[in-house]
Amino acid sequence: MLALQIPMLNSYMTLKNHKKLGIALVGLGYYSKNQLAPSLLETKHCYLSAIVTGTKEKEAIWSKKYKIKKENIYNYQNFDSIINNDDVDIVYIVLPNSMHAEYTIRAAKAGKHVICEKPMATSSADCRKMIAACKKANVMLSIGYRLHFDPLNGYMMELGQNKIFGDINVESGFGFTLKDSSAWRLNKSLSGGGPLMDLGIYAFQAAIYMFGELPLSLWAKDTTIDKEFFYEKGIEGSLEWEMTFPSGKALCKTTYEEGLHSYIIANTHKGELKLDPSFMYDDLKGQTPKGKINIKNVNQQALQMDAFALNLINNTNTIVPGEMGLRDLYLIEKIYESASNNAQTIQLVDIPNILDLRKI
Ligand code: NAD
């Protein structure tokens, strides 16, 4: 359920009922290759029908592995001609962050529904342009926020939002080590920022979905250890921030300077609600004051893409629309603003009003 009701789009009469919808993956790097494409072999309501790549060698490999028709293989130059391809209902943007806006807008102009990877863009201004382009083209836009479809994170949302163990205060974080200078994630013009853009977004998303509330204010501080390495690239190496919600506080951390760790801890007066690891694709582990959470890990990406296909088939709203991506870029900008102003407290008076509510 959304706090802000997104206006229903006009019906998608062009989509034949019960047809598996075709997805075109744009950008065949790590995430497409290892997660999305294999997951599209498990989805019930969509399948991989087309690819968009700038690397000639990938064409033969992918078309053989996923039985993709020759005419459904595009490059970045002829991408716009996808408008004429009825095998493609959805375009999934899996490119470096600063390319998300351009390709989302081009996909919308081609009349295709869009899933755009996180972070939605590198500025809230671009997010607004992407939302406007999709509205104008009457196509639906969703963000690749897979954890909203994960049952363990979903259970944590339910426990937190419904205060099953009373009021909560949250600690959440996501980090790994990244010191490879050739990585686009360390190139500000492609990434838009440091670990906050890439990983910290999960940490504050978790805080928001644990409370089921919008934060009222925040302060942030740059905690980079290797200043010489990261500042030369114009990005932070590590960052911490605190968000104040109507019913509690969240302390969040993100880093490219420590080993892989993702966690959500909600402190209650009855003990901890904990998911650690919390944001990985698999092997998430949870516990409540009553003991271990016994919920099986699932294929998050398959559930996420099937949910979007069903939104289109049934003409329902996505729980992770462009407006949520915009809210998160708004927060990223405020976090950076505070960090560059000596941890000044910033009131979030005009935060886009959207939540994934799991009230029971
Ligand atoms: P990647 O570097 O492995 O892949 C990026 C792809 O973009 C490559 O195929 C590359 O060839 C292509 N590309 C096109 N133009 C490029 C350019 N100018 N510079 C660099 N690459 C270019 O990256 P990735 O890990 O697959 O990440 C892609 C997107 O997916 C990012 O936005 C990232 O945040 C997101 N992602 C999301 C998740 C998730 O769990 N939701 C996980 C990983 C990545």
Coordinates of C-alpha atoms and ligand atoms in Angstrom, one line a residue:
M1 CA 0.0 0.0 0.0
L2 CA 1.3 3.5 -0.8
A3 CA 0.9 6.5 1.4
L4 CA 0.7 8.6 -1.7
Q5 CA -1.6 7.1 -4.3
I6 CA 0.0 7.2 -7.7
P7 CA -2.6 8.0 -10.3
M8 CA -3.6 4.8 -12.1
L9 CA -2.3 4.8 -15.6
N10 CA -4.7 4.3 -18.4
S11 CA -5.3 0.7 -19.2
Y12 CA -2.6 -1.3 -21.0
M13 CA -4.9 -2.7 -23.6
T14 CA -2.0 -3.5 -25.9
L15 CA -0.8 -6.1 -23.4
K16 CA -2.5 -9.4 -24.2
N17 CA -3.9 -11.0 -21.1
H18 CA -1.8 -13.9 -19.6
K19 CA 1.0 -13.4 -22.1
K20 CA 4.4 -13.5 -20.6
L21 CA 5.8 -10.0 -20.9
G22 CA 9.1 -9.5 -22.8
I23 CA 11.9 -7.8 -20.9
A24 CA 14.9 -6.1 -22.7
L25 CA 18.0 -5.8 -20.4
V26 CA 20.0 -2.7 -21.1
G27 CA 23.7 -3.2 -20.0
L28 CA 25.0 -6.8 -19.7
G29 CA 27.4 -6.3 -16.8
Y30 CA 27.7 -8.1 -13.5
Y31 CA 24.1 -7.7 -12.3
S32 CA 22.4 -8.5 -15.6
K33 CA 24.6 -11.5 -16.2
N34 CA 24.7 -13.1 -12.7
Q35 CA 21.3 -12.1 -11.3
L36 CA 18.7 -10.7 -13.6
A37 CA 19.1 -13.0 -16.7
P38 CA 19.3 -16.2 -14.7
S39 CA 16.3 -15.0 -12.6
L40 CA 14.3 -14.4 -15.9
L41 CA 14.5 -18.2 -16.4
E42 CA 12.5 -18.6 -13.2
T43 CA 9.9 -15.9 -13.7
K44 CA 6.3 -16.8 -14.4
H45 CA 5.0 -13.6 -16.0
C46 CA 8.0 -12.2 -17.9
Y47 CA 11.0 -13.5 -19.9
L48 CA 14.2 -12.2 -21.4
S49 CA 13.2 -11.2 -25.0
A50 CA 15.9 -8.7 -26.0
I51 CA 19.3 -7.3 -25.0
V52 CA 21.0 -4.0 -25.5
T53 CA 24.8 -4.1 -25.4
G54 CA 27.8 -2.1 -26.7
T55 CA 30.0 -5.2 -26.7
K56 CA 29.8 -7.2 -30.0
E57 CA 31.2 -10.5 -28.4
K58 CA 28.3 -10.6 -25.9
E59 CA 25.7 -10.8 -28.7
A60 CA 26.5 -14.4 -29.7
I61 CA 27.0 -15.6 -26.1
W62 CA 23.7 -14.2 -24.9
S63 CA 21.6 -15.1 -27.9
K64 CA 22.7 -18.7 -27.6
K65 CA 22.3 -19.0 -23.9
Y66 CA 18.9 -17.2 -23.7
K67 CA 17.6 -18.0 -27.2
I68 CA 17.3 -14.4 -28.2
K69 CA 16.2 -13.6 -31.7
K70 CA 18.8 -11.8 -33.9
E71 CA 16.4 -8.9 -34.5
N72 CA 16.0 -8.5 -30.7
I73 CA 19.6 -7.6 -30.2
Y74 CA 20.3 -3.8 -29.9
N75 CA 23.2 -1.5 -29.3
Y76 CA 23.2 1.9 -27.7
Q77 CA 23.0 3.7 -31.1
N78 CA 20.0 1.8 -32.5
F79 CA 18.3 1.3 -29.1
D80 CA 15.4 3.8 -30.0
S81 CA 14.2 1.5 -32.8
I82 CA 13.0 -0.8 -30.0
I83 CA 9.8 1.2 -30.4
N84 CA 8.9 -1.1 -33.3
N85 CA 9.5 -4.4 -31.4
D86 CA 6.4 -6.0 -30.0
D87 CA 8.5 -8.6 -28.2
V88 CA 9.6 -5.9 -25.7
D89 CA 7.1 -4.7 -23.1
I90 CA 9.5 -3.7 -20.5
V91 CA 13.0 -2.1 -20.7
Y92 CA 15.2 -2.8 -17.7
I93 CA 18.1 -0.3 -17.2
V94 CA 21.2 -1.9 -15.7
L95 CA 23.8 0.7 -16.6
P96 CA 26.1 2.9 -14.5
N97 CA 24.1 5.3 -12.4
S98 CA 24.6 8.5 -14.5
M99 CA 23.2 6.7 -17.6
H100 CA 19.9 5.7 -15.9
A101 CA 18.1 9.0 -16.7
E102 CA 18.9 9.1 -20.4
Y103 CA 18.0 5.4 -21.1
T104 CA 14.8 5.6 -19.0
I105 CA 13.6 8.6 -21.0
R106 CA 14.6 7.0 -24.3
A107 CA 12.7 3.8 -23.3
A108 CA 9.6 5.8 -22.3
K109 CA 9.7 7.7 -25.6
A110 CA 9.8 4.2 -27.3
G111 CA 6.6 3.4 -25.5
K112 CA 8.1 0.8 -23.2
H113 CA 7.5 0.3 -19.5
V114 CA 10.6 0.7 -17.4
I115 CA 12.4 -0.9 -14.5
C116 CA 15.4 1.3 -13.6
E117 CA 18.1 0.1 -11.3
K118 CA 19.0 1.9 -8.1
P119 CA 20.0 4.6 -7.5
M120 CA 17.3 5.9 -9.8
A121 CA 19.6 8.7 -11.1
T122 CA 22.4 10.8 -9.8
S123 CA 20.1 13.8 -8.9
S124 CA 16.6 14.4 -7.8
A125 CA 16.2 16.8 -10.8
D126 CA 16.9 13.9 -13.2
C127 CA 14.4 11.7 -11.3
R128 CA 11.7 14.3 -11.8
K129 CA 12.5 14.3 -15.6
M130 CA 12.3 10.5 -15.7
I131 CA 8.9 10.5 -13.9
A132 CA 7.6 13.2 -16.2
A133 CA 8.8 11.3 -19.3
C134 CA 7.1 8.1 -18.2
K135 CA 3.8 9.9 -17.3
K136 CA 3.8 11.7 -20.7
A137 CA 4.3 8.4 -22.5
N138 CA 1.8 6.6 -20.3
V139 CA 4.2 3.9 -19.3
M140 CA 4.9 2.6 -15.8
L141 CA 8.2 3.2 -14.0
S142 CA 9.6 1.1 -11.2
I143 CA 12.9 1.0 -9.4
G144 CA 14.9 -2.2 -8.9
Y145 CA 14.3 -2.3 -5.2
R146 CA 14.4 -6.0 -4.9
L147 CA 14.2 -6.1 -1.1
H148 CA 10.6 -4.9 -1.1
F149 CA 9.8 -8.4 -2.5
D150 CA 12.0 -10.3 -0.1
P151 CA 10.1 -12.2 2.6
L152 CA 12.7 -11.7 5.3
N153 CA 12.9 -7.9 4.8
G154 CA 9.1 -8.0 4.4
Y155 CA 8.7 -9.7 7.8
M156 CA 11.0 -7.1 9.4
M157 CA 8.9 -4.3 7.9
E158 CA 5.7 -5.9 9.3
L159 CA 7.3 -6.3 12.8
G160 CA 8.7 -2.8 12.8
Q161 CA 5.8 -0.9 11.3
N162 CA 3.2 -2.6 13.5
K163 CA 5.3 -2.2 16.6
I164 CA 4.9 -5.9 17.4
F165 CA 7.7 -5.6 20.0
G166 CA 7.0 -2.0 20.8
D167 CA 8.8 1.2 19.7
I168 CA 12.0 0.8 17.7
N169 CA 15.3 2.6 17.1
V170 CA 17.1 1.4 14.1
E171 CA 20.8 0.8 13.1
S172 CA 21.5 -0.2 9.5
G173 CA 24.5 -0.3 7.3
F174 CA 25.9 -1.6 4.1
G175 CA 29.6 -1.6 3.0
F176 CA 32.3 -3.5 1.2
T177 CA 35.9 -2.8 0.2
L178 CA 36.3 -1.0 -3.1
K179 CA 39.7 0.4 -4.0
D180 CA 39.9 -0.5 -7.8
S181 CA 40.5 2.8 -9.5
S182 CA 39.2 1.5 -12.8
A183 CA 35.7 0.7 -11.3
W184 CA 33.0 3.1 -12.6
R185 CA 31.7 3.1 -9.0
L186 CA 34.7 5.2 -8.1
N187 CA 34.3 7.5 -11.1
K188 CA 32.0 10.3 -10.0
S189 CA 30.8 11.2 -13.4
L190 CA 29.4 7.7 -13.8
S191 CA 28.4 6.9 -10.2
G192 CA 27.2 10.3 -9.0
G193 CA 28.9 9.7 -5.6
G194 CA 30.5 7.2 -3.3
P195 CA 29.1 4.3 -1.3
L196 CA 26.0 6.3 -0.3
M197 CA 24.8 6.2 -3.9
D198 CA 25.5 2.5 -4.2
L199 CA 25.1 0.9 -0.8
G200 CA 24.0 3.6 1.7
I201 CA 20.7 3.8 -0.1
Y202 CA 19.8 0.3 1.2
A203 CA 20.6 1.4 4.8
F204 CA 18.2 4.4 4.8
Q205 CA 15.6 2.5 2.8
A206 CA 15.6 -0.1 5.5
A207 CA 15.2 2.5 8.2
I208 CA 12.2 4.0 6.4
Y209 CA 10.5 0.6 5.8
M210 CA 11.2 -0.5 9.4
F211 CA 9.4 2.6 10.7
G212 CA 6.8 2.9 7.9
E213 CA 7.3 6.6 8.4
L214 CA 9.1 9.4 6.5
P215 CA 12.1 10.9 8.3
L216 CA 11.7 14.5 9.7
S217 CA 15.3 15.5 9.8
L218 CA 18.8 14.2 9.5
W219 CA 22.5 15.0 10.0
A220 CA 25.5 13.3 8.4
K221 CA 29.2 13.1 8.8
D222 CA 31.9 12.1 6.4
T223 CA 34.0 9.4 8.1
T224 CA 36.4 8.6 5.3
I225 CA 39.6 6.9 6.5
D226 CA 41.7 7.0 3.3
K227 CA 41.1 10.7 2.4
E228 CA 43.9 10.9 -0.1
F229 CA 42.5 8.0 -2.3
F230 CA 38.7 8.9 -2.1
Y231 CA 38.8 12.7 -2.1
E232 CA 41.0 12.7 -5.1
K233 CA 38.1 11.0 -6.9
G234 CA 35.7 13.5 -5.5
I235 CA 33.7 11.0 -3.5
E236 CA 33.5 9.8 0.2
G237 CA 35.0 6.5 1.3
S238 CA 32.7 6.2 4.3
L239 CA 29.7 8.1 5.7
E240 CA 27.5 8.0 8.8
W241 CA 24.2 9.7 9.3
E242 CA 21.3 9.8 11.8
M243 CA 17.7 10.2 10.8
T244 CA 14.9 11.3 13.1
F245 CA 11.5 9.7 12.5
P246 CA 8.2 10.6 14.2
S247 CA 8.6 7.5 16.5
G248 CA 12.3 7.0 16.8
K249 CA 15.8 7.4 15.4
A250 CA 18.0 5.5 12.8
L251 CA 21.8 5.5 12.7
C252 CA 23.0 4.5 9.3
K253 CA 26.5 3.7 7.9
T254 CA 28.0 3.0 4.5
T255 CA 31.5 2.4 3.4
Y256 CA 33.9 1.3 0.6
E257 CA 36.6 0.8 3.3
E258 CA 35.6 -2.2 5.3
G259 CA 34.8 -5.9 4.6
L260 CA 31.3 -6.9 3.3
H261 CA 28.7 -6.3 5.9
S262 CA 24.9 -5.5 5.7
Y263 CA 22.6 -5.4 8.7
I264 CA 19.4 -4.0 10.1
I265 CA 19.0 -3.9 13.9
A266 CA 15.9 -2.6 15.5
N267 CA 16.3 -2.2 19.2
T268 CA 13.1 -2.6 21.2
H269 CA 12.5 -2.8 24.9
K270 CA 12.0 -6.5 24.5
G271 CA 15.3 -7.1 22.7
E272 CA 16.7 -6.9 19.2
L273 CA 15.0 -7.5 15.8
K274 CA 17.9 -8.3 13.6
L275 CA 18.7 -9.2 9.9
D276 CA 22.4 -9.8 9.3
P277 CA 23.2 -10.2 6.5
S278 CA 20.2 -8.1 5.4
F279 CA 20.7 -6.8 1.9
M280 CA 22.4 -9.7 0.1
Y281 CA 20.7 -11.8 -2.6
D282 CA 20.8 -15.0 -0.5
D283 CA 21.6 -16.4 2.9
L284 CA 19.8 -13.6 4.9
K285 CA 19.6 -14.4 8.6
G286 CA 17.1 -13.0 11.0
Q287 CA 16.1 -13.1 14.6
T288 CA 13.6 -11.5 16.9
P289 CA 13.5 -11.4 20.7
K290 CA 11.5 -14.7 20.4
G291 CA 14.3 -16.5 18.4
K292 CA 15.4 -17.3 14.9
I293 CA 13.2 -16.1 11.9
N294 CA 12.4 -19.3 10.0
I295 CA 11.6 -17.9 6.5
K296 CA 13.3 -19.3 3.4
N297 CA 15.4 -17.2 1.2
V298 CA 13.9 -16.7 -2.3
N299 CA 14.9 -15.4 -5.7
Q300 CA 14.3 -11.7 -5.0
Q301 CA 14.9 -10.6 -8.5
A302 CA 12.4 -13.1 -10.0
L303 CA 9.7 -12.0 -7.5
Q304 CA 10.5 -8.3 -8.2
M305 CA 10.2 -8.7 -12.0
D306 CA 7.1 -10.9 -11.8
A307 CA 5.5 -8.4 -9.5
F308 CA 6.0 -5.6 -12.1
A309 CA 4.7 -7.8 -14.9
L310 CA 1.6 -8.4 -12.8
N311 CA 1.2 -4.7 -12.2
L312 CA 1.1 -4.2 -15.9
I313 CA -1.1 -7.2 -16.6
N314 CA -3.6 -6.3 -13.9
N315 CA -3.2 -2.5 -14.2
T316 CA -2.2 -2.0 -10.5
N317 CA 0.4 0.2 -9.0
T318 CA 4.0 -0.9 -8.3
I319 CA 5.1 -0.7 -4.7
V320 CA 8.4 0.7 -5.8
P321 CA 7.6 3.5 -8.3
G322 CA 9.8 6.3 -9.6
E323 CA 8.4 8.5 -6.8
M324 CA 10.2 6.2 -4.3
G325 CA 13.5 6.6 -6.3
L326 CA 13.0 10.3 -6.3
R327 CA 12.4 10.3 -2.5
D328 CA 15.7 8.4 -2.1
L329 CA 17.7 10.8 -4.3
Y330 CA 16.2 13.7 -2.3
L331 CA 17.6 12.1 0.8
I332 CA 21.0 11.3 -0.7
E333 CA 21.3 15.0 -1.6
K334 CA 20.3 16.1 1.9
I335 CA 22.8 13.6 3.4
Y336 CA 25.6 15.0 1.3
E337 CA 24.5 18.6 2.1
S338 CA 24.7 17.9 5.8
A339 CA 28.1 16.1 5.6
S340 CA 29.6 19.0 3.7
N341 CA 28.3 21.5 6.3
N342 CA 29.8 20.1 9.5
A343 CA 26.9 17.6 10.2
Q344 CA 24.3 20.4 10.2
T345 CA 20.8 19.2 11.0
I346 CA 18.5 19.4 8.0
Q347 CA 14.7 19.5 8.2
L348 CA 13.2 17.3 5.5
V349 CA 10.1 19.5 5.0
D350 CA 9.6 18.7 1.3
I351 CA 10.5 15.0 1.2
P352 CA 8.4 13.2 -1.4
N353 CA 5.6 11.5 0.4
I354 CA 5.8 7.8 -0.5
L355 CA 6.0 4.7 1.7
D356 CA 5.7 0.9 1.3
L357 CA 3.3 0.3 4.2
R358 CA 2.8 -3.2 5.6
K359 CA 0.2 -2.4 8.3
I360 CA -1.7 -5.5 9.6
Ligands
NAD1 P1 28.8 -3.4 -14.3 O1 29.9 -2.5 -14.4 O2 29.1 -4.8 -14.0 O3 27.9 -3.3 -15.6 C1 27.6 -2.1 -16.3 C2 27.3 -2.4 -17.7 O4 27.1 -1.1 -18.4 C3 28.4 -3.1 -18.4 O5 27.9 -4.1 -19.3 C4 29.1 -2.0 -19.3 O6 29.6 -2.5 -20.5 C5 27.9 -1.1 -19.5 N1 28.2 0.3 -19.9 C6 27.7 1.0 -20.9 N2 28.3 2.2 -21.0 C7 29.2 2.2 -20.0 C8 30.1 3.2 -19.5 N3 30.2 4.4 -20.1 N4 30.9 2.9 -18.5 C9 30.9 1.7 -17.9 N5 30.0 0.8 -18.2 C10 29.2 1.0 -19.3 O7 27.8 -2.8 -13.2 P2 26.7 -3.5 -12.4 O8 27.2 -4.0 -11.1 O9 26.0 -4.5 -13.2 O10 25.7 -2.3 -12.0 C11 24.8 -1.7 -13.0 C12 23.7 -1.0 -12.3 O11 22.9 -2.0 -11.5 C13 24.1 0.1 -11.3 O12 23.2 1.1 -11.4 C14 24.0 -0.6 -10.0 O13 23.8 0.3 -8.9 C15 22.9 -1.6 -10.2 N6 23.0 -2.8 -9.3 C16 21.9 -3.1 -8.6 C17 22.0 -4.2 -7.8 C18 20.8 -4.6 -7.0 O14 21.0 -5.5 -6.1 N7 19.6 -4.1 -7.2 C19 23.2 -5.0 -7.7 C20 24.2 -4.6 -8.6 C21 24.2 -3.5 -9.4

